[in-house]
PDB file of C-alpha atoms in Angstrom:
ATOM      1  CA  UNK A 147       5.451  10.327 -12.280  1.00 73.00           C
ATOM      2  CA  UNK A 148       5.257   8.372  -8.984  1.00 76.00           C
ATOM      3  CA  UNK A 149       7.810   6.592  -7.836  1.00 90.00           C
ATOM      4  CA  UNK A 150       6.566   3.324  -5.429  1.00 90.00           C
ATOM      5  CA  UNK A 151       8.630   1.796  -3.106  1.00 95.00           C
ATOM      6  CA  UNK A 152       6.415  -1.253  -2.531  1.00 97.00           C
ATOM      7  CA  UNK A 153       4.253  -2.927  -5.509  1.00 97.00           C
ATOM      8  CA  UNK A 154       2.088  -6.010  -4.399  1.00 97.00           C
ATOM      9  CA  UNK A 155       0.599  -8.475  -7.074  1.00 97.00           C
ATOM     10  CA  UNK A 156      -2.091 -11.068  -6.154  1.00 97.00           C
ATOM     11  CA  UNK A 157      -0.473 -12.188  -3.158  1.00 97.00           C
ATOM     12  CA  UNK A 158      -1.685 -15.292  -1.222  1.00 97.00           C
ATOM     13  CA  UNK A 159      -0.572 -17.019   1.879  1.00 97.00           C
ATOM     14  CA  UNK A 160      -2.035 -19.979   3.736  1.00 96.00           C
ATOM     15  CA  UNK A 161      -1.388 -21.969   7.163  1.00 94.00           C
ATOM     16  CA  UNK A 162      -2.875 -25.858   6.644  1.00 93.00           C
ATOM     17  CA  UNK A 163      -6.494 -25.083   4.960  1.00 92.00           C
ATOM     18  CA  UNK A 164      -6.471 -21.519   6.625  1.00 93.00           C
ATOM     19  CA  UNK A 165      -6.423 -19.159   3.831  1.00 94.00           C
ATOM     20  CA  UNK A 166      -4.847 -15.743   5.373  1.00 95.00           C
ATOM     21  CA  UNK A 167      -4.173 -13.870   2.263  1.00 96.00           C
ATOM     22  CA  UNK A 168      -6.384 -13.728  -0.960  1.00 95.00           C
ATOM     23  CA  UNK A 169      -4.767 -12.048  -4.032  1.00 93.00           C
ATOM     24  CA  UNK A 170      -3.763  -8.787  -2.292  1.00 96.00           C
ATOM     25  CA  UNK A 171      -2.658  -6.465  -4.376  1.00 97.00           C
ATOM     26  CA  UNK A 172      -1.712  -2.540  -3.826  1.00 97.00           C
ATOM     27  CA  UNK A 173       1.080   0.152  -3.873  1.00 97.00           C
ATOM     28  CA  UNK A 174       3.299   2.641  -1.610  1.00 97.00           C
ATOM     29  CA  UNK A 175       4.819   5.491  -3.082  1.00 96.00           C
ATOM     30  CA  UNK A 176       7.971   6.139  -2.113  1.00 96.00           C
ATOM     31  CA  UNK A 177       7.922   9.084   1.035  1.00 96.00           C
ATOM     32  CA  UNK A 178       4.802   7.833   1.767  1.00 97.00           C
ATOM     33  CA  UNK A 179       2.951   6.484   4.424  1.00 96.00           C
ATOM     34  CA  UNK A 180       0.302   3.752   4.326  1.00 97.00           C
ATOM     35  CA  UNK A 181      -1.650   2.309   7.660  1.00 97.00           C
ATOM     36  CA  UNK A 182      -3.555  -1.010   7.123  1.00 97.00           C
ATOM     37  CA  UNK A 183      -6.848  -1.475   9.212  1.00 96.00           C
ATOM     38  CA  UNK A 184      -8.996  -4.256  10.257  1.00 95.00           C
ATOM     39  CA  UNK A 185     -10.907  -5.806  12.547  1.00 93.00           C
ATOM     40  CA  UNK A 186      -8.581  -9.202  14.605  1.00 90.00           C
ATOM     41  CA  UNK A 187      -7.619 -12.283  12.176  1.00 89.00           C
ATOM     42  CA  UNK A 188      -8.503  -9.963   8.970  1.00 91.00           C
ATOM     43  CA  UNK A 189      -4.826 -10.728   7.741  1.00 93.00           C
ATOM     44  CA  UNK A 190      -3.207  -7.355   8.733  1.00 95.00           C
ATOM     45  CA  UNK A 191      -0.097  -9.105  10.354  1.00 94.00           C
ATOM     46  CA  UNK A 192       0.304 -11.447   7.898  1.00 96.00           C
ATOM     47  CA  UNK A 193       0.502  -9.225   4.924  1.00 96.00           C
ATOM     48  CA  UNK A 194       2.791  -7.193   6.382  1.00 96.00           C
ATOM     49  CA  UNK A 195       5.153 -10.453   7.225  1.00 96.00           C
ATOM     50  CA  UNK A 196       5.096 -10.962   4.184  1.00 96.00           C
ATOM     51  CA  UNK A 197       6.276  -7.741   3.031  1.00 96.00           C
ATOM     52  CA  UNK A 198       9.550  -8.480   4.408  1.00 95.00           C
ATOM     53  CA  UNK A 199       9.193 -12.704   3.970  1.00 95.00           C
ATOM     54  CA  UNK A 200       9.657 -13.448   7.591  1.00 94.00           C
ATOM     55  CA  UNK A 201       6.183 -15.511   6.396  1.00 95.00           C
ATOM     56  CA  UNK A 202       6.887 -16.309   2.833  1.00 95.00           C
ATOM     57  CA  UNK A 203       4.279 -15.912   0.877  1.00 97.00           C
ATOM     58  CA  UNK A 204       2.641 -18.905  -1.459  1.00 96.00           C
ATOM     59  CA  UNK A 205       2.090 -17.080  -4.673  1.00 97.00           C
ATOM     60  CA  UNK A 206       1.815 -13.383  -5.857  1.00 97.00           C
ATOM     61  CA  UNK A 207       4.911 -10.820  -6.727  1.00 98.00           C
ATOM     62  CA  UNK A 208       6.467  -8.023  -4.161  1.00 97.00           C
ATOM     63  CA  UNK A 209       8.869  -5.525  -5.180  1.00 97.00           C
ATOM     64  CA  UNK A 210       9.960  -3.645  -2.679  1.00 96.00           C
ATOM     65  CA  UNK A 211      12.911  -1.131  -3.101  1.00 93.00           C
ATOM     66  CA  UNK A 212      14.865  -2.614  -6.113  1.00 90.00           C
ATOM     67  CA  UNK A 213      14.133  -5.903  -5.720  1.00 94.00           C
ATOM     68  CA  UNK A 214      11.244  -8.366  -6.796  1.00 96.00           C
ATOM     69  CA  UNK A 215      10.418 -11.563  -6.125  1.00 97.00           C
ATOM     70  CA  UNK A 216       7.867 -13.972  -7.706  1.00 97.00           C
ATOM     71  CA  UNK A 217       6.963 -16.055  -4.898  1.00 97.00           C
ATOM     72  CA  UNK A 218       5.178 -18.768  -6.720  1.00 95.00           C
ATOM     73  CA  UNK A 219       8.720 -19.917  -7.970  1.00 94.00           C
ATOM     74  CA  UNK A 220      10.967 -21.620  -5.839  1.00 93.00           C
ATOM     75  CA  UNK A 221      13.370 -18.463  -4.353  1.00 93.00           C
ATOM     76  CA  UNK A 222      17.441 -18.072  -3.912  1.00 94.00           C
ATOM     77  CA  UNK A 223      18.367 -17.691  -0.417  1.00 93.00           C
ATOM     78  CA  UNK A 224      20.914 -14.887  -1.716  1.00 93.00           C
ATOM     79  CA  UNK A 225      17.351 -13.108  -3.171  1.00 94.00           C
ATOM     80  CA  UNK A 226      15.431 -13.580  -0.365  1.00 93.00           C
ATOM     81  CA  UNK A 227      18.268 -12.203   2.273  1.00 91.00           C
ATOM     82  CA  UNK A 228      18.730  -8.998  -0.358  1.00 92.00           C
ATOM     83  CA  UNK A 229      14.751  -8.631  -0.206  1.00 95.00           C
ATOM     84  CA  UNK A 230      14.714  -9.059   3.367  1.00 93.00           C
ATOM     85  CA  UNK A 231      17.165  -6.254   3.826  1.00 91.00           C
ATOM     86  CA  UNK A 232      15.284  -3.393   1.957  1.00 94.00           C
ATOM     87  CA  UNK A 233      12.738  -3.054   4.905  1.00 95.00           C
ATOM     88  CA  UNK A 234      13.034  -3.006   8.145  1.00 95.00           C
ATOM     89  CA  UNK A 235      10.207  -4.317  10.897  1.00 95.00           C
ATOM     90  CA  UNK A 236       9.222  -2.847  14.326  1.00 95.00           C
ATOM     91  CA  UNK A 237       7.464  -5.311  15.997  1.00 92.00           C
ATOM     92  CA  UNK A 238       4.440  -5.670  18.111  1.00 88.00           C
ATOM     93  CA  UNK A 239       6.161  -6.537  21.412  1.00 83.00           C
ATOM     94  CA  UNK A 240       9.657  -4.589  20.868  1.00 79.00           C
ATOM     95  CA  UNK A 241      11.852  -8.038  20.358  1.00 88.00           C
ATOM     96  CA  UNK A 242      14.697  -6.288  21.710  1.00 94.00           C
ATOM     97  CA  UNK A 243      17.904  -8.764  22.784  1.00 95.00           C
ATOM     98  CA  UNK A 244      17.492  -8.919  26.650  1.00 96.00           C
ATOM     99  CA  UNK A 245      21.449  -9.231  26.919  1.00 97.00           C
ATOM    100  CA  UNK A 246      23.008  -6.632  25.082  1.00 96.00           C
ATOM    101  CA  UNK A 247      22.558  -2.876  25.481  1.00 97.00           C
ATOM    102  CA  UNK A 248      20.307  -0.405  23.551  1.00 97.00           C
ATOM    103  CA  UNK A 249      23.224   0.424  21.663  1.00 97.00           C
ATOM    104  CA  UNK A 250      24.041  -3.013  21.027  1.00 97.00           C
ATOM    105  CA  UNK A 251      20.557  -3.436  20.035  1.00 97.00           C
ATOM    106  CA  UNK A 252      20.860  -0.706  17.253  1.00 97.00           C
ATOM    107  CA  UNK A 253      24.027  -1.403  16.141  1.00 97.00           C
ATOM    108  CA  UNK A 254      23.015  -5.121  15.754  1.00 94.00           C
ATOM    109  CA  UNK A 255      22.306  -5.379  12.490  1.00 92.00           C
ATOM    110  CA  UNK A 256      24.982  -2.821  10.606  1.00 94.00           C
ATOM    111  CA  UNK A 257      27.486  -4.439  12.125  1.00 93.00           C
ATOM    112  CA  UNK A 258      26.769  -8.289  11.386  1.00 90.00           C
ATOM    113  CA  UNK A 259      23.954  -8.734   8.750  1.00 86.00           C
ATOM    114  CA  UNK A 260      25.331  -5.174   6.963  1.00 89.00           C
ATOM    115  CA  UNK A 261      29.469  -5.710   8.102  1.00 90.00           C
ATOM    116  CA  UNK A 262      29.939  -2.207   8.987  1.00 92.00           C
ATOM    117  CA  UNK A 263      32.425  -1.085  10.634  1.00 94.00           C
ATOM    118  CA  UNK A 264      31.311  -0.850  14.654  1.00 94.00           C
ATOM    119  CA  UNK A 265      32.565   2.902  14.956  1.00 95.00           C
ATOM    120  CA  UNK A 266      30.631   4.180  12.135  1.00 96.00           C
ATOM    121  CA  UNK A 267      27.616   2.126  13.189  1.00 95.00           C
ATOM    122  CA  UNK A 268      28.001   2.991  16.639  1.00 96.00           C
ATOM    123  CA  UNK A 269      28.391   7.219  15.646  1.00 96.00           C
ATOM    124  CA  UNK A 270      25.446   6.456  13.601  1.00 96.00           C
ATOM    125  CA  UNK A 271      23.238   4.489  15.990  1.00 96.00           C
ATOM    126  CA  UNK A 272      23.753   7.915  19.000  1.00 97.00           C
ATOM    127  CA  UNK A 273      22.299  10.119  16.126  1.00 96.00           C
ATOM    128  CA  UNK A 274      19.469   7.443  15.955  1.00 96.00           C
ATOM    129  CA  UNK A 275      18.859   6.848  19.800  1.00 96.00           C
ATOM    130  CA  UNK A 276      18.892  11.021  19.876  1.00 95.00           C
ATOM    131  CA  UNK A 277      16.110  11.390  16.801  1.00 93.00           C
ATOM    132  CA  UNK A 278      13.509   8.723  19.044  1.00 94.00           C
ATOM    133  CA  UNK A 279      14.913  10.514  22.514  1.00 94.00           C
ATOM    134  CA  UNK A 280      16.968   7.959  24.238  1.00 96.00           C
ATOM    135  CA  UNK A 281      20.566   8.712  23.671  1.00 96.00           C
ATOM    136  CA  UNK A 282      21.231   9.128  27.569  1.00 96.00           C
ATOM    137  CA  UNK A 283      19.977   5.282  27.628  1.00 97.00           C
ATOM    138  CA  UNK A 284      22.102   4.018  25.452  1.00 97.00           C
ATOM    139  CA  UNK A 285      23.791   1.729  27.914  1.00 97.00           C
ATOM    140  CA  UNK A 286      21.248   0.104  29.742  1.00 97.00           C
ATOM    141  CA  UNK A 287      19.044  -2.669  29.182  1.00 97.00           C
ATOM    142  CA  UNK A 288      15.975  -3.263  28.107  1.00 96.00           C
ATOM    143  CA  UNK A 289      14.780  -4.766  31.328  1.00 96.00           C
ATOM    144  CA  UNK A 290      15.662  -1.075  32.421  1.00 97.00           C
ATOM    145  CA  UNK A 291      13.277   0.881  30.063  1.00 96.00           C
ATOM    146  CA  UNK A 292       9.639   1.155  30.389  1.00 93.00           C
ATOM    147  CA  UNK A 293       7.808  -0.509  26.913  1.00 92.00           C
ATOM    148  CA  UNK A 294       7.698   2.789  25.127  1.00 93.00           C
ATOM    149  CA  UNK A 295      10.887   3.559  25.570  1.00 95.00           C
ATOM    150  CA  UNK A 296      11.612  -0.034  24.154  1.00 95.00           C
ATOM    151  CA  UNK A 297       9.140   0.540  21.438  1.00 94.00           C
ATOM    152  CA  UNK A 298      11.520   3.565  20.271  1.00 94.00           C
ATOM    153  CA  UNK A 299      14.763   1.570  20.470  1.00 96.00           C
ATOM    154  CA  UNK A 300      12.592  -1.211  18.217  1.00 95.00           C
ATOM    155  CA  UNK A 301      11.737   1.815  15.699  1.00 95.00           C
ATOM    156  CA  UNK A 302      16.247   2.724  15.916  1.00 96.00           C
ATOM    157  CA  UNK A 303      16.752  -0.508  15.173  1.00 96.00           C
ATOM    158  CA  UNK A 304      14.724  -0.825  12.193  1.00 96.00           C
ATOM    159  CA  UNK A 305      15.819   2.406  11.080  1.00 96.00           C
ATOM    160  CA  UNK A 306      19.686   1.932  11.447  1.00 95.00           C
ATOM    161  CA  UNK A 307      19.642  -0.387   8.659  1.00 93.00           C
ATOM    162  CA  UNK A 308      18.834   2.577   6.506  1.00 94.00           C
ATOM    163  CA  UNK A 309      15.948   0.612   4.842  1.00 95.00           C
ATOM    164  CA  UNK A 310      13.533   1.401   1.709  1.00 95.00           C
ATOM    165  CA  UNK A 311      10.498   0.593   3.776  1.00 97.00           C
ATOM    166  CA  UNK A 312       9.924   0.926   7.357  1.00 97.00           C
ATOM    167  CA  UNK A 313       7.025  -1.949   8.860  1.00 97.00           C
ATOM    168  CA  UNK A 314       5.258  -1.643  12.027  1.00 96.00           C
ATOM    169  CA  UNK A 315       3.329  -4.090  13.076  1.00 95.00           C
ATOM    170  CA  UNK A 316       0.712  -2.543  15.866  1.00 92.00           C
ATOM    171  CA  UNK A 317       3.603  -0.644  17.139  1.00 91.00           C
ATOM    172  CA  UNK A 318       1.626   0.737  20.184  1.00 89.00           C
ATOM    173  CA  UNK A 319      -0.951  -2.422  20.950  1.00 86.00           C
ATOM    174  CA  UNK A 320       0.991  -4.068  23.629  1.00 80.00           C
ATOM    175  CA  UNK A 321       2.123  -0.246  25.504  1.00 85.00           C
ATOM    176  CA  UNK A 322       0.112   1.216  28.402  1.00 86.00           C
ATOM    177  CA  UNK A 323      -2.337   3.794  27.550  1.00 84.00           C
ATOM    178  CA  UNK A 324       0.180   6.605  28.508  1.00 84.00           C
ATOM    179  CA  UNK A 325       3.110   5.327  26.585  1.00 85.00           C
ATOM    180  CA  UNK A 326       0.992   5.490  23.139  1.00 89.00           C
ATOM    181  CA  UNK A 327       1.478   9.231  22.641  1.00 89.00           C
ATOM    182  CA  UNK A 328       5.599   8.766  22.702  1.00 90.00           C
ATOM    183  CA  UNK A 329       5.503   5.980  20.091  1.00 91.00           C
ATOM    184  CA  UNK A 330       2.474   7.643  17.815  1.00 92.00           C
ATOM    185  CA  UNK A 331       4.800  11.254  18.120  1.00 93.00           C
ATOM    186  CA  UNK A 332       8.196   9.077  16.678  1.00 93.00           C
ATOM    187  CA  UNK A 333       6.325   7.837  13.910  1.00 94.00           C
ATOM    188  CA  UNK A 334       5.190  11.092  13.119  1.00 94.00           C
ATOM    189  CA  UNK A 335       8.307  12.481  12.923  1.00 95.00           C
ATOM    190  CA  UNK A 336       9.601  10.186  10.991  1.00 95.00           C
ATOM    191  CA  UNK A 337       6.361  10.808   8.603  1.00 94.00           C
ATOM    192  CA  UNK A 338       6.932  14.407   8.012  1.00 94.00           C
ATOM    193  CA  UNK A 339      11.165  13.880   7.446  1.00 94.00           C
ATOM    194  CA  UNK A 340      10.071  11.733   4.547  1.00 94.00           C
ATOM    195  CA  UNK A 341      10.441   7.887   5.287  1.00 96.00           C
ATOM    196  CA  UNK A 342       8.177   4.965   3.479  1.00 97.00           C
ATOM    197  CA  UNK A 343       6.271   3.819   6.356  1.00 97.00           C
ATOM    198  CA  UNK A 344       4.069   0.766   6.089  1.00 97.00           C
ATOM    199  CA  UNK A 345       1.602   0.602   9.772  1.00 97.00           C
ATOM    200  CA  UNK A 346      -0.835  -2.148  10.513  1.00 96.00           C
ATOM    201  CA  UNK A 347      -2.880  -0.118  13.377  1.00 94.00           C
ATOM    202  CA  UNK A 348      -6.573   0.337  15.301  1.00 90.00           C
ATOM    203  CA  UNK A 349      -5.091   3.631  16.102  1.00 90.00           C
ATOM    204  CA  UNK A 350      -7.861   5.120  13.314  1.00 92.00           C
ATOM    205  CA  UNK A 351      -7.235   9.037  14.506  1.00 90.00           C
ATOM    206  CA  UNK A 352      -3.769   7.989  14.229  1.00 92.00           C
ATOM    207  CA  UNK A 353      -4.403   6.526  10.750  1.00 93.00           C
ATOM    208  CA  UNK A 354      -6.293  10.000   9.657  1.00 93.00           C
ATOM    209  CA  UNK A 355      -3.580  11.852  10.746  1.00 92.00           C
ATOM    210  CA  UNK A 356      -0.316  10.842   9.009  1.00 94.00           C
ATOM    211  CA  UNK A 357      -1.320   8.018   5.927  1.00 95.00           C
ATOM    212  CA  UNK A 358      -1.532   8.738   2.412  1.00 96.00           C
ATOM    213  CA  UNK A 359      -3.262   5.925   1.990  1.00 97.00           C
ATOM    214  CA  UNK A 360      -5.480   3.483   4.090  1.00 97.00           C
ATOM    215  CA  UNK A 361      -6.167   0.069   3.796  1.00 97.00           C
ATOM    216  CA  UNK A 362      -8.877  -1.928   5.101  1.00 96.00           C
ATOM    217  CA  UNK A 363      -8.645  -5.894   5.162  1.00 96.00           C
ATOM    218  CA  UNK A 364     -11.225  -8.314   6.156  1.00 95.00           C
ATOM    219  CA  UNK A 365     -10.927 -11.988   5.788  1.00 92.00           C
ATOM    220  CA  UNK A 366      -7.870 -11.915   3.943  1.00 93.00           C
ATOM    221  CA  UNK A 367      -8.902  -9.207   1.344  1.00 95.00           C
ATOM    222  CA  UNK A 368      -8.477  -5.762   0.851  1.00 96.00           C
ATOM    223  CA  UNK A 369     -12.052  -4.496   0.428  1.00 95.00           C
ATOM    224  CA  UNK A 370     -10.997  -0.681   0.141  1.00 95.00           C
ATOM    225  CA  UNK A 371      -7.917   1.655  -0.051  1.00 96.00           C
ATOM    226  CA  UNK A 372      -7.446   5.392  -0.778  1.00 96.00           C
ATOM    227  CA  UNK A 373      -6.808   8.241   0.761  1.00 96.00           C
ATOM    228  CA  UNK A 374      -8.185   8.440   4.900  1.00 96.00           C
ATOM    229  CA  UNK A 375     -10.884  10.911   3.813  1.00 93.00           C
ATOM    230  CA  UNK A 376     -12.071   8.557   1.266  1.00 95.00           C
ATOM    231  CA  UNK A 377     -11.758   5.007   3.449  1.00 95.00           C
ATOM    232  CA  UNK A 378     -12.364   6.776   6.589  1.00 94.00           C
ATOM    233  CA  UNK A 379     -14.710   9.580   6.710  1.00 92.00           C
ATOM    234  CA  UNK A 380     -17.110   8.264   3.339  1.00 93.00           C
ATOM    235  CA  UNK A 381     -15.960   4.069   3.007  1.00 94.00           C
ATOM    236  CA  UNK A 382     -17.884   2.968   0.490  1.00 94.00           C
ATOM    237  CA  UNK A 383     -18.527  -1.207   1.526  1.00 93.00           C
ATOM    238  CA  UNK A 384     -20.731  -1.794   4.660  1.00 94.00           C
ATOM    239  CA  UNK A 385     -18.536  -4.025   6.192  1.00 94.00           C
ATOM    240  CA  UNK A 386     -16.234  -1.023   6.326  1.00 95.00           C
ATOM    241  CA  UNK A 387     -18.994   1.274   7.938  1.00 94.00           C
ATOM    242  CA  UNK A 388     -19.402  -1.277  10.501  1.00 93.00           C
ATOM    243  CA  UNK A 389     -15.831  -1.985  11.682  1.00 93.00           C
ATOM    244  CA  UNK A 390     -15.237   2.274  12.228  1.00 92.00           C
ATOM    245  CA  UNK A 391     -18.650   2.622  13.832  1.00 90.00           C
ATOM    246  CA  UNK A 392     -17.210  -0.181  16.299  1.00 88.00           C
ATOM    247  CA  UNK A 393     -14.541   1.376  17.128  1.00 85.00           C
ATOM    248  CA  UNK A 394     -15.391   4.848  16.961  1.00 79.00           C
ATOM    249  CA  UNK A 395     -18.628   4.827  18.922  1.00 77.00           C
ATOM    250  CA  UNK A 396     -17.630   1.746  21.452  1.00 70.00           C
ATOM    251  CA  UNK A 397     -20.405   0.837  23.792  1.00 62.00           C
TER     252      UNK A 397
END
């Protein structure tokens, strides 16, 4: 029997009279990994912000790890901060604290949203910094690191709060061409030792190459998901075609 990490139930989300988010619904098996696709304003972003309620969503249920929220009910601060706390979110353009070290960085978060004790999170962020290659940086700054080197200490951050889910959103979009391949190789790893990874991406041989399960948005909607031989090589909507022929045989 599967076990899912993440279940999503009709969820909606809205800015003004902008409708993001139109009863999305899917689910991530725990171990997994599941890349969401689209072309610009399709609502990739947003649905995964709202996997982890940094934008709350208007209606629709999310359980993710052991907890679930129905987010067309008013919601407990103390629920929403235990939701918040079974993922963890690389984002697009690293968000790293300029003033503190990357080991301050990692240990951020054990120590004051998780009150661990600094030792043990500081033992625990080294083994970290070492699995994404950057242990010998662990006392500079960020200013000091290239952006996929700051990308990595993003991805030990988000993992040093030992989370359920892992989200990245467009983890590579805002690197240099030649600092993709040391983000893309991280995430791998991290694929194959068995982490729930949730990646909005246009990497699409990226997306082939380590998801379960691909989904492709447009306007707010999820028009297909399945496995990347399915939704990739053979999609079955023309809207779908379109978008891979785009960016698979650019002009």
């Amino acid at each position: 029997m599967t076990e899912y990490c993440v279940k999503a139930q009709n969820v909606q989300k809205a800015f003004g009279a902008n409708k993001v988010l139109t009863d999305v619904s899917f689910d991530v098996a725990s171990g997994s990994v599941t890349t969401i696709i689209g072309p610009s304003g399709s609502g990739k972003t947003t649905l995964l912000r709202a996997l982890n309620a940094l934008d709350v969503p208007d209606a629709g249920v999310i359980q993710v790890g052991e907890i679930e929220i129905d987010f067309s009910e008013p919601v407990a601060k103390d629920t929403l901060r235990r939701y918040r706390a079974q993922s963890g979110f690389v984002f697009q353009g690293h968000n790293l604290f300029p003033h503190k070290t990357v080991l301050e960085n990692v240990t951020e978060g054990p120590v004051v949203a998780q009150k661990k004790p600094r030792a043990q999170a500081e033992t625990e962020a080294v083994q970290l910094l070492e699995k994404v290659g950057l242990a010998d940086k662990k006392d500079q700054y960020p200013f000091q690191l290239s952006g996929g080197q700051q990308q990595r200490v993003g991805i030990a951050r988000a993992l040093a709060l030992r989370p359920k889910v892992v989200l990245f959103d467009e983890p590579t979009s805002a690197l240099d061409p030649e600092l993709v391949g040391e983000v893309l190789s991280v995430i791998r790893d991290l694929a194959v030792e068995g982490w729930t990874l949730v990646i909005v991406t246009h990497e699409i041989q990226f997306a082939r190459q380590v998801s379960d399960q691909v989904l492709f948005t447009d306007r707010g909607v999820i028009l297909e998901k399945g496995p990347p031989a399915e939704v990739l090589e053979h999609p079955t909507q023309d809207r779908t075609r379109q978008f891979l022929d785009r960016i698979l045989n650019p002009l």
